[in-house]
Amino acid sequence: MATGVTANQKKLLDYIRYPETFIKEQLDIEIWSGMQLIIDTVWHNEYTTVRACHGISKTFVAAAIAVTFLNLFPQSIVITTAPTGRQVEKLLWKEIGAIYKKCGGHLYGHSLQLNVKIAPDWFMMGFSTDNQTSAEGVHASRVLWILDEAKGLP
C-alpha cells in the first residue's frame, strides 16, 4: 500500500502555499508586482490594509483573492463589504462575477448577484455597511473579510 500525497493533493498544497499560482493558472490572471504584494500580505497576515491611488487593481485583486480563498479552503466563508450597495455590486462583485463567468467551469459554486454558495457552511457573500446586521453570526474555521472602499466604512 503506497503512502504519500497524490498529485492533486500536492497541487492543492502548492496553491495554498502560493496562491498567486492558483490565480495565474486557474483564474487566468496576469499578476504584476503590486498585485503580488497585496496577495502575499493578505495570505500571510491576519490584517491587511491597502492604501494606494485609484485605478491600480485593488478591487480586481481583492476579487481574485476572494475567489481563490473560497476555492482553496473547504467550508470557508468569504464576506465582502463596501459603504454602499452600489459599490458592493458594481465594483467588487462585478469583478467576482467576471472571474466566475470566465473560469466558472472549474471553480466551486456559481456566482449570483452578491453570493456564491457551495454548501450551507461554504459560501461567499457581499453586503453594504448600510445593512450592518448582515455581518452578524458569521462563524467558520476560515473566514476572509474584504472591506472594499474602506475609507467610506463606518
Tab-separated table of C-alpha atoms in Angstrom, residues 22-108:
chain	number	residue	atom	x	y	z
A	22	PHE	CA	-3.806	29.423	-8.470
A	23	ILE	CA	-4.677	32.944	-9.616
A	24	LYS	CA	-2.419	32.623	-12.676
A	25	GLU	CA	-3.258	29.025	-13.604
A	26	GLN	CA	-6.893	28.649	-12.594
A	27	LEU	CA	-8.195	32.205	-12.920
A	28	ASP	CA	-6.001	33.052	-15.926
A	29	ILE	CA	-4.966	36.386	-14.438
A	30	GLU	CA	-1.626	38.035	-15.077
A	31	ILE	CA	-0.201	39.434	-11.850
A	32	TRP	CA	2.008	42.483	-11.608
A	33	SER	CA	4.222	43.365	-8.623
A	34	GLY	CA	1.652	45.490	-6.769
A	35	MET	CA	-0.926	42.724	-7.002
A	36	GLN	CA	1.650	40.196	-5.795
A	37	LEU	CA	2.399	42.345	-2.762
A	38	ILE	CA	-1.304	42.519	-1.847
A	39	ILE	CA	-1.732	38.757	-2.315
A	40	ASP	CA	1.300	37.990	-0.129
A	41	THR	CA	0.191	40.385	2.583
A	42	VAL	CA	-3.365	39.047	2.737
A	43	TRP	CA	-2.207	35.433	2.641
A	44	HIS	CA	0.413	35.743	5.389
A	45	ASN	CA	-1.080	38.262	7.811
A	46	GLU	CA	-4.193	38.425	9.915
A	47	TYR	CA	-4.948	42.012	8.835
A	48	THR	CA	-4.067	43.898	5.681
A	49	THR	CA	-4.793	47.437	4.591
A	50	VAL	CA	-4.016	48.699	1.132
A	51	ARG	CA	-3.640	52.434	0.765
A	52	ALA	CA	-2.959	53.351	-2.822
A	53	CYS	CA	-4.053	55.605	-5.644
A	54	HIS	CA	-7.099	54.956	-7.836
A	55	GLY	CA	-7.016	52.532	-10.725
A	56	ILE	CA	-4.196	50.186	-9.749
A	57	SER	CA	-6.244	46.962	-9.480
A	58	LYS	CA	-7.019	46.954	-5.728
A	59	THR	CA	-10.623	45.845	-6.260
A	60	PHE	CA	-9.663	43.407	-9.017
A	61	VAL	CA	-7.006	41.695	-6.904
A	62	ALA	CA	-9.444	41.621	-3.949
A	63	ALA	CA	-11.909	39.740	-6.166
A	64	ALA	CA	-9.190	37.293	-7.250
A	65	ILE	CA	-8.158	36.732	-3.623
A	66	ALA	CA	-11.790	36.182	-2.595
A	67	VAL	CA	-12.360	33.554	-5.298
A	68	THR	CA	-9.018	31.892	-4.550
A	69	PHE	CA	-9.646	31.684	-0.788
A	70	LEU	CA	-13.135	30.253	-1.299
A	71	ASN	CA	-11.875	27.627	-3.725
A	72	LEU	CA	-8.815	26.544	-1.745
A	73	PHE	CA	-10.354	26.219	1.711
A	74	PRO	CA	-13.395	23.911	2.079
A	75	GLN	CA	-16.064	25.155	4.491
A	76	SER	CA	-14.612	28.663	4.315
A	77	ILE	CA	-16.636	31.857	4.303
A	78	VAL	CA	-15.734	34.999	2.403
A	79	ILE	CA	-17.533	38.199	3.357
A	80	THR	CA	-17.190	41.292	1.207
A	81	THR	CA	-18.492	44.716	2.068
A	82	ALA	CA	-18.324	48.330	0.989
A	83	PRO	CA	-20.012	51.548	2.109
A	84	THR	CA	-22.954	51.315	-0.327
A	85	GLY	CA	-24.856	48.588	-2.095
A	86	ARG	CA	-23.876	50.125	-5.425
A	87	GLN	CA	-20.177	49.836	-4.553
A	88	VAL	CA	-20.560	46.198	-3.489
A	89	GLU	CA	-22.485	45.234	-6.609
A	90	LYS	CA	-20.878	47.414	-9.274
A	91	LEU	CA	-17.251	47.222	-8.152
A	92	LEU	CA	-16.122	44.113	-6.273
A	93	TRP	CA	-18.940	41.749	-7.282
A	94	LYS	CA	-18.695	42.880	-10.879
A	95	GLU	CA	-15.106	41.560	-10.797
A	96	ILE	CA	-16.048	38.365	-8.913
A	97	GLY	CA	-18.835	37.727	-11.421
A	98	ALA	CA	-16.451	38.250	-14.340
A	99	ILE	CA	-13.983	35.742	-12.872
A	100	TYR	CA	-16.746	33.159	-12.432
A	101	LYS	CA	-18.075	33.825	-15.936
A	102	LYS	CA	-14.608	33.319	-17.403
A	103	CYS	CA	-13.473	30.383	-15.226
A	104	GLY	CA	-16.597	29.050	-13.522
A	105	GLY	CA	-16.465	25.652	-15.153
A	106	HIS	CA	-13.658	24.559	-12.847
A	107	LEU	CA	-14.460	26.689	-9.773
A	108	TYR	CA	-16.658	25.707	-6.859
